[in-house]
mmCIF file of C-alpha atoms and ligand atoms in Angstrom:
data_model
loop_
_atom_site.group_PDB
_atom_site.id
_atom_site.type_symbol
_atom_site.label_atom_id
_atom_site.label_comp_id
_atom_site.label_asym_id
_atom_site.label_seq_id
_atom_site.Cartn_x
_atom_site.Cartn_y
_atom_site.Cartn_z
ATOM 1 C CA MET A 1215 -29.469 12.052 -18.655
ATOM 2 C CA LEU A 1216 -27.913 9.599 -16.191
ATOM 3 C CA ALA A 1217 -28.186 10.406 -12.504
ATOM 4 C CA GLY A 1218 -25.401 10.547 -10.294
ATOM 5 C CA SER A 1219 -24.739 8.015 -7.699
ATOM 6 C CA ALA A 1220 -23.159 7.610 -4.511
ATOM 7 C CA VAL A 1221 -22.484 3.880 -4.632
ATOM 8 C CA ALA A 1222 -18.941 2.910 -5.901
ATOM 9 C CA GLY A 1223 -18.826 0.596 -8.733
ATOM 10 C CA SER A 1224 -21.760 2.301 -10.510
ATOM 11 C CA LEU A 1225 -21.028 4.129 -13.656
ATOM 12 C CA VAL A 1226 -19.774 7.571 -12.893
ATOM 13 C CA PRO A 1227 -21.564 9.741 -15.506
ATOM 14 C CA LEU A 1228 -19.215 11.133 -18.393
ATOM 15 C CA PRO A 1229 -19.539 14.910 -18.703
ATOM 16 C CA THR A 1230 -21.645 16.339 -21.240
ATOM 17 C CA VAL A 1231 -18.931 18.783 -22.457
ATOM 18 C CA ALA A 1232 -15.374 17.851 -22.915
ATOM 19 C CA ALA A 1233 -13.379 17.407 -19.611
ATOM 20 C CA ALA A 1234 -10.992 20.198 -18.592
ATOM 21 C CA PRO A 1235 -9.436 21.161 -21.883
ATOM 22 C CA LEU A 1236 -5.643 20.760 -22.259
ATOM 23 C CA ARG A 1237 -4.024 24.048 -23.401
ATOM 24 C CA ARG A 1238 -1.276 22.746 -25.777
ATOM 25 C CA GLY A 1239 1.158 25.282 -26.049
ATOM 26 C CA GLY A 1240 -0.999 27.440 -23.773
ATOM 27 C CA ARG A 1241 -0.581 28.949 -20.225
ATOM 28 C CA ALA A 1242 -1.285 26.170 -17.956
ATOM 29 C CA ARG A 1243 1.606 24.617 -16.321
ATOM 30 C CA MET A 1244 1.876 21.981 -13.203
ATOM 31 C CA THR A 1245 2.847 23.384 -9.908
ATOM 32 C CA LEU A 1246 4.296 20.974 -7.084
ATOM 33 C CA ARG A 1247 3.652 21.764 -3.511
ATOM 34 C CA TYR A 1248 4.604 19.858 -0.445
ATOM 35 C CA ARG A 1249 4.687 19.836 3.151
ATOM 36 C CA PRO A 1250 5.969 17.613 6.040
ATOM 37 C CA TYR A 1251 3.670 16.056 8.454
ATOM 38 C CA THR A 1252 3.821 13.481 11.420
ATOM 39 C CA LEU A 1253 1.382 10.819 11.743
ATOM 40 C CA GLU A 1254 0.267 9.911 15.347
ATOM 41 C CA LEU A 1255 -0.094 6.184 15.930
ATOM 42 C CA ARG A 1256 -2.946 5.081 18.109
ATOM 43 C CA HIS A 1257 -0.894 2.172 19.538
ATOM 44 C CA VAL A 1258 2.909 1.480 19.803
ATOM 45 C CA PHE A 1259 3.752 -0.371 16.708
ATOM 46 C CA THR A 1260 6.004 -3.233 17.165
ATOM 47 C CA ILE A 1261 7.416 -5.458 14.664
ATOM 48 C CA ALA A 1262 10.568 -7.850 14.492
ATOM 49 C CA THR A 1263 13.046 -5.242 14.288
ATOM 50 C CA SER A 1264 11.562 -1.900 16.032
ATOM 51 C CA SER A 1265 9.140 -0.018 17.862
ATOM 52 C CA ARG A 1266 7.591 3.578 16.966
ATOM 53 C CA THR A 1267 4.791 5.890 17.992
ATOM 54 C CA THR A 1268 4.911 8.132 15.009
ATOM 55 C CA THR A 1269 5.705 7.757 11.223
ATOM 56 C CA PRO A 1270 6.827 10.850 9.211
ATOM 57 C CA VAL A 1271 5.066 11.696 5.948
ATOM 58 C CA VAL A 1272 5.105 14.420 3.272
ATOM 59 C CA LEU A 1273 1.996 15.774 1.887
ATOM 60 C CA THR A 1274 2.064 16.838 -1.923
ATOM 61 C CA GLU A 1275 -0.405 18.725 -4.130
ATOM 62 C CA ILE A 1276 0.001 19.192 -7.743
ATOM 63 C CA GLU A 1277 -1.931 21.992 -9.383
ATOM 64 C CA TYR A 1278 -2.790 22.495 -13.140
ATOM 65 C CA ASP A 1279 -5.337 24.705 -14.580
ATOM 66 C CA GLY A 1280 -7.156 25.194 -11.282
ATOM 67 C CA VAL A 1281 -7.399 21.516 -10.525
ATOM 68 C CA THR A 1282 -5.529 19.962 -7.487
ATOM 69 C CA GLY A 1283 -4.398 16.290 -7.010
ATOM 70 C CA TYR A 1284 -3.076 15.147 -3.897
ATOM 71 C CA GLY A 1285 -0.163 12.554 -2.967
ATOM 72 C CA GLU A 1286 1.893 11.394 -0.056
ATOM 73 C CA ALA A 1287 5.246 9.928 0.999
ATOM 74 C CA SER A 1288 5.385 7.765 3.995
ATOM 75 C CA MET A 1289 8.769 7.142 5.503
ATOM 76 C CA PRO A 1290 8.749 4.426 8.188
ATOM 77 C CA PRO A 1291 12.440 4.250 9.358
ATOM 78 C CA TYR A 1292 13.416 0.959 8.008
ATOM 79 C CA LEU A 1293 12.892 2.485 4.312
ATOM 80 C CA GLY A 1294 15.868 4.797 4.833
ATOM 81 C CA GLU A 1295 13.809 7.933 3.927
ATOM 82 C CA SER A 1296 13.169 10.953 6.039
ATOM 83 C CA HIS A 1297 11.406 14.323 6.071
ATOM 84 C CA ALA A 1298 14.718 15.825 4.908
ATOM 85 C CA SER A 1299 15.409 13.300 1.981
ATOM 86 C CA VAL A 1300 12.087 13.596 0.715
ATOM 87 C CA LEU A 1301 11.795 17.488 0.770
ATOM 88 C CA ASP A 1302 15.359 17.372 -0.822
ATOM 89 C CA PHE A 1303 14.311 15.086 -3.580
ATOM 90 C CA LEU A 1304 11.125 16.989 -4.287
ATOM 91 C CA SER A 1305 13.000 20.212 -4.453
ATOM 92 C CA ARG A 1306 14.689 18.726 -7.451
ATOM 93 C CA VAL A 1307 11.413 17.869 -9.312
ATOM 94 C CA ASP A 1308 10.273 20.481 -11.948
ATOM 95 C CA LEU A 1309 6.846 19.870 -13.281
ATOM 96 C CA SER A 1310 6.430 23.324 -14.765
ATOM 97 C CA LYS A 1311 8.753 22.182 -17.936
ATOM 98 C CA TYR A 1312 5.936 19.735 -19.076
ATOM 99 C CA GLU A 1313 3.018 20.896 -21.163
ATOM 100 C CA ASN A 1314 0.813 17.957 -20.859
ATOM 101 C CA PRO A 1315 0.087 16.242 -17.572
ATOM 102 C CA PHE A 1316 -1.081 13.350 -19.306
ATOM 103 C CA GLU A 1317 2.637 12.492 -20.541
ATOM 104 C CA LEU A 1318 2.871 9.887 -17.648
ATOM 105 C CA GLU A 1319 5.479 8.142 -19.383
ATOM 106 C CA THR A 1320 7.737 10.895 -19.794
ATOM 107 C CA ILE A 1321 7.237 12.807 -16.457
ATOM 108 C CA LEU A 1322 7.348 9.580 -14.308
ATOM 109 C CA ARG A 1323 10.634 8.276 -16.124
ATOM 110 C CA ASP A 1324 12.181 11.638 -15.655
ATOM 111 C CA ILE A 1325 11.407 11.723 -12.050
ATOM 112 C CA ASP A 1326 12.597 8.102 -11.567
ATOM 113 C CA ALA A 1327 15.724 9.091 -13.127
ATOM 114 C CA ILE A 1328 16.509 11.900 -10.305
ATOM 115 C CA SER A 1329 17.937 9.514 -8.032
ATOM 116 C CA THR A 1330 18.304 5.563 -7.530
ATOM 117 C CA GLY A 1331 16.306 5.378 -4.423
ATOM 118 C CA ASN A 1332 13.859 7.720 -2.985
ATOM 119 C CA THR A 1333 10.945 5.387 -3.859
ATOM 120 C CA ALA A 1334 8.370 7.192 -1.256
ATOM 121 C CA ALA A 1335 9.311 10.823 -2.515
ATOM 122 C CA LYS A 1336 8.554 9.421 -6.225
ATOM 123 C CA ALA A 1337 5.535 7.880 -5.093
ATOM 124 C CA ALA A 1338 4.351 11.236 -3.682
ATOM 125 C CA VAL A 1339 4.643 12.743 -7.129
ATOM 126 C CA ASP A 1340 2.943 9.760 -8.773
ATOM 127 C CA ILE A 1341 -0.017 9.717 -6.638
ATOM 128 C CA ALA A 1342 -0.648 13.429 -6.894
ATOM 129 C CA LEU A 1343 -0.225 13.253 -10.646
ATOM 130 C CA HIS A 1344 -2.521 10.488 -10.813
ATOM 131 C CA ASP A 1345 -5.101 12.157 -8.663
ATOM 132 C CA LEU A 1346 -4.800 15.186 -10.885
ATOM 133 C CA LEU A 1347 -5.349 13.307 -14.150
ATOM 134 C CA GLY A 1348 -8.453 11.431 -12.723
ATOM 135 C CA ARG A 1349 -10.018 14.900 -11.741
ATOM 136 C CA LEU A 1350 -9.166 16.354 -15.307
ATOM 137 C CA MET A 1351 -10.856 13.194 -16.604
ATOM 138 C CA ARG A 1352 -13.603 13.436 -13.972
ATOM 139 C CA GLN A 1353 -13.225 9.537 -13.451
ATOM 140 C CA PRO A 1354 -12.025 7.389 -10.461
ATOM 141 C CA TRP A 1355 -8.952 5.322 -11.337
ATOM 142 C CA TYR A 1356 -10.950 1.989 -10.850
ATOM 143 C CA ASN A 1357 -13.041 3.076 -13.725
ATOM 144 C CA ILE A 1358 -9.722 4.445 -15.916
ATOM 145 C CA TRP A 1359 -8.143 0.953 -15.309
ATOM 146 C CA GLY A 1360 -11.321 -0.984 -15.859
ATOM 147 C CA PHE A 1361 -11.878 -2.607 -12.562
ATOM 148 C CA ASP A 1362 -15.203 -3.619 -10.869
ATOM 149 C CA ALA A 1363 -15.077 -1.391 -7.744
ATOM 150 C CA ARG A 1364 -17.674 -3.774 -5.966
ATOM 151 C CA LYS A 1365 -14.663 -6.470 -6.268
ATOM 152 C CA THR A 1366 -12.745 -5.131 -3.509
ATOM 153 C CA PRO A 1367 -11.390 -7.559 -0.967
ATOM 154 C CA HIS A 1368 -11.506 -7.357 2.709
ATOM 155 C CA THR A 1369 -8.422 -5.729 4.454
ATOM 156 C CA SER A 1370 -6.358 -7.443 7.127
ATOM 157 C CA PHE A 1371 -6.021 -5.555 10.476
ATOM 158 C CA THR A 1372 -2.693 -5.683 11.919
ATOM 159 C CA ILE A 1373 -2.406 -6.848 15.572
ATOM 160 C CA GLY A 1374 1.242 -5.876 16.724
ATOM 161 C CA ILE A 1375 3.649 -7.936 18.903
ATOM 162 C CA ASP A 1376 2.569 -7.191 22.554
ATOM 163 C CA THR A 1377 1.800 -8.698 25.909
ATOM 164 C CA GLN A 1378 -0.914 -11.315 25.951
ATOM 165 C CA ASP A 1379 -3.431 -9.118 27.540
ATOM 166 C CA VAL A 1380 -2.828 -6.400 24.997
ATOM 167 C CA VAL A 1381 -2.862 -8.714 22.110
ATOM 168 C CA ARG A 1382 -6.205 -10.157 23.611
ATOM 169 C CA GLN A 1383 -7.876 -6.595 23.802
ATOM 170 C CA LYS A 1384 -6.690 -5.560 20.313
ATOM 171 C CA THR A 1385 -8.149 -8.869 18.866
ATOM 172 C CA ARG A 1386 -11.577 -8.032 20.605
ATOM 173 C CA GLU A 1387 -11.206 -4.427 19.351
ATOM 174 C CA ALA A 1388 -10.790 -5.757 15.678
ATOM 175 C CA ALA A 1389 -13.914 -7.783 15.672
ATOM 176 C CA GLU A 1390 -15.448 -6.089 12.424
ATOM 177 C CA TYR A 1391 -12.369 -7.359 10.392
ATOM 178 C CA LYS A 1392 -12.607 -10.660 8.298
ATOM 179 C CA VAL A 1393 -8.593 -11.103 8.131
ATOM 180 C CA LEU A 1394 -6.165 -10.293 11.107
ATOM 181 C CA LYS A 1395 -2.590 -9.929 10.392
ATOM 182 C CA VAL A 1396 0.046 -10.635 12.848
ATOM 183 C CA LYS A 1397 3.599 -9.730 13.268
ATOM 184 C CA LEU A 1398 5.734 -12.707 13.893
ATOM 185 C CA GLY A 1399 9.578 -13.244 14.352
ATOM 186 C CA ARG A 1400 10.246 -13.199 17.858
ATOM 187 C CA ASP A 1401 10.197 -15.971 20.739
ATOM 188 C CA THR A 1402 6.573 -14.817 21.389
ATOM 189 C CA ASP A 1403 5.295 -16.232 18.019
ATOM 190 C CA GLN A 1404 3.229 -19.243 19.328
ATOM 191 C CA MET A 1405 1.920 -17.186 22.331
ATOM 192 C CA ILE A 1406 0.576 -14.475 20.059
ATOM 193 C CA ILE A 1407 -1.143 -17.038 17.796
ATOM 194 C CA GLU A 1408 -2.598 -18.891 20.551
ATOM 195 C CA THR A 1409 -3.631 -15.755 22.435
ATOM 196 C CA ILE A 1410 -5.584 -14.619 19.365
ATOM 197 C CA ARG A 1411 -7.038 -17.949 18.886
ATOM 198 C CA SER A 1412 -8.359 -17.842 22.580
ATOM 199 C CA VAL A 1413 -10.540 -14.891 21.223
ATOM 200 C CA THR A 1414 -11.555 -15.507 17.782
ATOM 201 C CA ASN A 1415 -11.375 -17.961 14.730
ATOM 202 C CA THR A 1416 -11.025 -15.285 12.138
ATOM 203 C CA PRO A 1417 -8.561 -16.148 9.627
ATOM 204 C CA ILE A 1418 -5.007 -14.802 10.009
ATOM 205 C CA THR A 1419 -2.301 -13.673 7.716
ATOM 206 C CA ALA A 1420 1.518 -13.750 9.284
ATOM 207 C CA ASP A 1421 4.200 -11.330 8.525
ATOM 208 C CA VAL A 1422 7.765 -12.518 9.965
ATOM 209 C CA ASN A 1423 9.441 -9.435 8.660
ATOM 210 C CA GLN A 1424 12.674 -11.736 7.984
ATOM 211 C CA GLY A 1425 12.441 -12.638 11.605
ATOM 212 C CA TRP A 1426 13.247 -16.536 11.272
ATOM 213 C CA LYS A 1427 16.604 -17.537 10.277
ATOM 214 C CA ASP A 1428 16.602 -21.395 9.897
ATOM 215 C CA ARG A 1429 14.706 -23.064 7.085
ATOM 216 C CA ALA A 1430 13.816 -26.284 8.816
ATOM 217 C CA VAL A 1431 12.507 -24.610 11.825
ATOM 218 C CA ALA A 1432 10.518 -22.062 9.523
ATOM 219 C CA LEU A 1433 9.119 -25.225 7.807
ATOM 220 C CA ASP A 1434 7.802 -26.726 11.056
ATOM 221 C CA MET A 1435 6.346 -23.366 12.120
ATOM 222 C CA LEU A 1436 4.688 -23.054 8.716
ATOM 223 C CA HIS A 1437 2.893 -26.459 9.523
ATOM 224 C CA TRP A 1438 2.006 -25.387 13.055
ATOM 225 C CA LEU A 1439 0.551 -22.102 11.770
ATOM 226 C CA LYS A 1440 -1.620 -23.705 9.206
ATOM 227 C CA GLU A 1441 -3.080 -25.927 11.766
ATOM 228 C CA LYS A 1442 -4.091 -22.638 13.591
ATOM 229 C CA GLY A 1443 -5.960 -21.094 10.768
ATOM 230 C CA VAL A 1444 -3.202 -18.982 9.414
ATOM 231 C CA VAL A 1445 -3.606 -18.636 5.530
ATOM 232 C CA MET A 1446 -0.520 -16.894 4.257
ATOM 233 C CA VAL A 1447 2.998 -15.966 5.405
ATOM 234 C CA GLU A 1448 5.242 -12.862 4.417
ATOM 235 C CA GLN A 1449 8.905 -12.750 4.519
ATOM 236 C CA PRO A 1450 9.535 -15.865 6.743
ATOM 237 C CA LEU A 1451 13.241 -15.459 6.162
ATOM 238 C CA PRO A 1452 15.888 -12.804 5.432
ATOM 239 C CA LYS A 1453 15.593 -11.509 1.755
ATOM 240 C CA GLU A 1454 19.329 -12.325 1.221
ATOM 241 C CA GLN A 1455 18.591 -16.117 2.089
ATOM 242 C CA VAL A 1456 17.366 -16.784 -1.639
ATOM 243 C CA ASP A 1457 18.054 -20.642 -1.806
ATOM 244 C CA ASP A 1458 16.586 -20.859 1.605
ATOM 245 C CA LEU A 1459 13.226 -19.099 0.784
ATOM 246 C CA ALA A 1460 13.043 -21.106 -2.517
ATOM 247 C CA TRP A 1461 13.360 -24.483 -0.630
ATOM 248 C CA LEU A 1462 11.001 -23.324 1.874
ATOM 249 C CA THR A 1463 8.437 -21.979 -0.945
ATOM 250 C CA GLU A 1464 8.834 -25.377 -2.428
ATOM 251 C CA ARG A 1465 7.637 -27.295 0.717
ATOM 252 C CA SER A 1466 5.511 -24.823 2.315
ATOM 253 C CA PRO A 1467 1.926 -25.919 3.268
ATOM 254 C CA LEU A 1468 0.937 -22.026 3.129
ATOM 255 C CA PRO A 1469 1.635 -19.387 0.498
ATOM 256 C CA ILE A 1470 4.998 -17.598 0.999
ATOM 257 C CA ILE A 1471 4.826 -13.968 -0.026
ATOM 258 C CA GLY A 1472 7.888 -11.741 -0.777
ATOM 259 C CA ASP A 1473 7.733 -8.293 0.946
ATOM 260 C CA GLU A 1474 11.108 -6.906 1.903
ATOM 261 C CA GLY A 1475 12.703 -9.067 -0.874
ATOM 262 C CA VAL A 1476 10.617 -7.565 -3.712
ATOM 263 C CA GLN A 1477 10.581 -3.897 -4.159
ATOM 264 C CA ARG A 1478 10.159 -2.834 -7.771
ATOM 265 C CA LEU A 1479 8.998 -4.230 -11.049
ATOM 266 C CA ALA A 1480 12.489 -5.394 -12.037
ATOM 267 C CA ASP A 1481 12.618 -7.750 -8.828
ATOM 268 C CA ILE A 1482 9.613 -9.743 -9.943
ATOM 269 C CA PRO A 1483 11.059 -12.241 -12.461
ATOM 270 C CA LYS A 1484 13.804 -12.974 -9.773
ATOM 271 C CA ALA A 1485 11.147 -13.650 -7.347
ATOM 272 C CA LYS A 1486 9.502 -16.331 -9.319
ATOM 273 C CA GLY A 1487 10.138 -19.752 -7.608
ATOM 274 C CA VAL A 1488 11.632 -17.954 -4.552
ATOM 275 C CA TYR A 1489 8.155 -16.771 -3.344
ATOM 276 C CA HIS A 1490 4.636 -17.897 -4.309
ATOM 277 C CA GLY A 1491 3.485 -14.128 -4.589
ATOM 278 C CA ILE A 1492 4.543 -10.570 -3.876
ATOM 279 C CA ASN A 1493 3.548 -7.824 -1.733
ATOM 280 C CA VAL A 1494 3.094 -4.550 -3.703
ATOM 281 C CA LYS A 1495 3.400 -1.260 -1.840
ATOM 282 C CA LEU A 1496 3.273 2.183 -3.523
ATOM 283 C CA MET A 1497 6.183 3.269 -1.166
ATOM 284 C CA LYS A 1498 8.362 0.740 -2.257
ATOM 285 C CA CYS A 1499 7.576 0.777 -5.937
ATOM 286 C CA THR A 1500 7.303 4.620 -6.605
ATOM 287 C CA GLY A 1501 3.452 4.791 -6.893
ATOM 288 C CA MET A 1502 0.248 3.820 -8.866
ATOM 289 C CA ARG A 1503 1.701 3.336 -12.358
ATOM 290 C CA GLU A 1504 4.522 0.925 -11.466
ATOM 291 C CA ALA A 1505 2.371 -0.859 -8.968
ATOM 292 C CA HIS A 1506 -0.218 -1.641 -11.622
ATOM 293 C CA ARG A 1507 2.439 -3.014 -14.011
ATOM 294 C CA MET A 1508 3.785 -5.150 -10.999
ATOM 295 C CA ILE A 1509 0.477 -6.688 -10.538
ATOM 296 C CA VAL A 1510 -0.022 -7.407 -14.126
ATOM 297 C CA LEU A 1511 3.366 -9.024 -14.549
ATOM 298 C CA ALA A 1512 2.929 -11.256 -11.290
ATOM 299 C CA ARG A 1513 -0.211 -12.321 -12.531
ATOM 300 C CA SER A 1514 1.157 -13.378 -15.821
ATOM 301 C CA LEU A 1515 3.925 -15.225 -14.235
ATOM 302 C CA GLY A 1516 1.303 -16.992 -12.091
ATOM 303 C CA MET A 1517 2.078 -15.445 -8.916
ATOM 304 C CA LYS A 1518 -0.240 -14.366 -6.086
ATOM 305 C CA VAL A 1519 -0.468 -10.878 -5.278
ATOM 306 C CA MET A 1520 -0.858 -8.954 -2.017
ATOM 307 C CA LEU A 1521 -1.499 -5.076 -1.699
ATOM 308 C CA GLY A 1522 0.156 -3.580 1.326
ATOM 309 C CA CYS A 1523 0.850 -0.198 2.814
ATOM 310 C CA MET A 1524 2.786 1.613 5.511
ATOM 311 C CA THR A 1525 1.171 3.673 8.000
ATOM 312 C CA GLU A 1526 -0.409 6.354 5.755
ATOM 313 C CA THR A 1527 -3.160 8.807 5.574
ATOM 314 C CA SER A 1528 -6.231 8.108 3.506
ATOM 315 C CA CYS A 1529 -4.458 9.786 0.809
ATOM 316 C CA ALA A 1530 -1.836 7.160 -0.069
ATOM 317 C CA ILE A 1531 -4.344 4.253 1.208
ATOM 318 C CA SER A 1532 -6.962 5.438 -1.379
ATOM 319 C CA ALA A 1533 -4.660 5.613 -4.108
ATOM 320 C CA ALA A 1534 -3.523 1.830 -3.250
ATOM 321 C CA SER A 1535 -7.084 0.721 -2.943
ATOM 322 C CA HIS A 1536 -8.084 1.450 -6.641
ATOM 323 C CA LEU A 1537 -5.775 -1.541 -7.528
ATOM 324 C CA SER A 1538 -7.284 -3.734 -4.698
ATOM 325 C CA PRO A 1539 -9.984 -5.335 -7.160
ATOM 326 C CA MET A 1540 -6.834 -7.127 -8.688
ATOM 327 C CA VAL A 1541 -5.137 -8.834 -5.739
ATOM 328 C CA ASP A 1542 -5.632 -11.942 -3.396
ATOM 329 C CA TRP A 1543 -4.914 -10.226 -0.242
ATOM 330 C CA ALA A 1544 -5.282 -6.428 0.797
ATOM 331 C CA ASP A 1545 -3.665 -5.305 3.780
ATOM 332 C CA LEU A 1546 -4.729 -1.480 3.694
ATOM 333 C CA ASP A 1547 -5.085 -0.755 7.304
ATOM 334 C CA GLY A 1548 -2.546 2.143 7.382
ATOM 335 C CA ALA A 1549 -4.966 4.840 8.006
ATOM 336 C CA LEU A 1550 -6.744 3.024 10.540
ATOM 337 C CA LEU A 1551 -3.648 2.853 12.800
ATOM 338 C CA ILE A 1552 -3.361 6.718 13.043
ATOM 339 C CA SER A 1553 -5.122 9.488 15.154
ATOM 340 C CA ASN A 1554 -4.525 12.564 12.808
ATOM 341 C CA ASP A 1555 -5.826 11.593 9.184
ATOM 342 C CA VAL A 1556 -6.269 14.633 6.934
ATOM 343 C CA PHE A 1557 -8.081 12.857 4.249
ATOM 344 C CA ASP A 1558 -11.382 11.272 3.715
ATOM 345 C CA GLY A 1559 -11.428 8.687 0.852
ATOM 346 C CA THR A 1560 -11.516 4.956 0.591
ATOM 347 C CA ARG A 1561 -12.983 3.643 3.727
ATOM 348 C CA VAL A 1562 -13.014 0.053 5.594
ATOM 349 C CA VAL A 1563 -16.793 -0.809 6.106
ATOM 350 C CA ASN A 1564 -17.513 -4.100 7.891
ATOM 351 C CA GLY A 1565 -13.729 -5.223 6.988
ATOM 352 C CA LYS A 1566 -14.119 -4.393 3.327
ATOM 353 C CA VAL A 1567 -12.195 -1.960 1.207
ATOM 354 C CA THR A 1568 -14.883 0.405 0.077
ATOM 355 C CA LEU A 1569 -13.963 2.770 -2.775
ATOM 356 C CA SER A 1570 -15.107 6.402 -3.076
ATOM 357 C CA ASP A 1571 -16.715 7.262 -6.448
ATOM 358 C CA ARG A 1572 -15.202 10.715 -6.450
ATOM 359 C CA PRO A 1573 -12.759 11.083 -9.284
ATOM 360 C CA GLY A 1574 -8.870 10.518 -9.251
ATOM 361 C CA ILE A 1575 -7.963 8.537 -6.149
ATOM 362 C CA GLY A 1576 -11.187 9.533 -4.572
ATOM 363 C CA VAL A 1577 -9.892 11.648 -1.682
ATOM 364 C CA GLN A 1578 -11.311 14.825 -0.003
ATOM 365 C CA LYS A 1579 -9.052 16.968 2.220
ATOM 366 C CA LEU A 1580 -10.401 17.207 5.703
ATOM 367 C CA LYS A 1581 -10.457 20.497 7.544
ATOM 368 C CA VAL A 1582 -8.070 20.047 10.490
HETATM 369 MG MG1 MG B 77 5.413 -7.119 5.355
#
């Protein structure tokens, strides 16, 4: 008999008896539960367009036949979703009508059809359903998808826009990370980069959050950033400036990644030629199922892939992390930025995304 192992990446032993039996036509039905929660951020978080100290989330659970899967919606204000909009959306989801929780195609298509937006609310259902199915199969999703859990990337760690002293202090605190991410797009861009470089030579990824407006100025900045050891730039110009973005991507010395400009699967063919790659986030794209498809499609088009997040608990971060062996860059520091996480799951160990070998998305609810 195979012995169990605590090391992610090893084979999780298959059960000697069939996994939780499906009761076709029987009594078991899925039940969806949810509650609002507010994440407290460790530092004031400032990007090109806003500052904040909390992030609203909604925690979800789907129970089936005595097994519970966990999910989460995270709603940073710029996404346009709130506690109220997510609770309202979830009140319209009826999972009790499905006999078989494995019918992901039908269930998630129906949920997507409830409204045109609400991508975070949809992700909260998608993640809990994936977690439930992994638990019913007694396998983690990296195994179900066929990925090598040891091939996870290092995650970047975000240094927000701040004063020179604070940037220097945050950079020193981030010594364990192998990639730093900086938020640019203000008149302090060069100061922030120079300040980080006064502390460390760690590679930097830069996120402009649509903060630059002129393509020629942006191109000069890209050349300067490359000299400073920046390795990739997210959303340098507003997403509406498609022609300018394509012009910049053609000439850029650094990979240009679309974030605000690429939300869902259907956006990817249009993004080819406009960006070198895409930033996939579960909260933008309705969850794990579509995120997986986005990565496969982007790869087939020869595009680069980044896996990003919002400020989230270890629940949504763990869900995303099962896709991380497939990506070029991971930005999965969301749970590290909060002080009131409610899950243990994927961890960051010496800067590397480190998956748990628990089934499903690999999370365990903390007692808080
Ligand atoms: Mg971004």
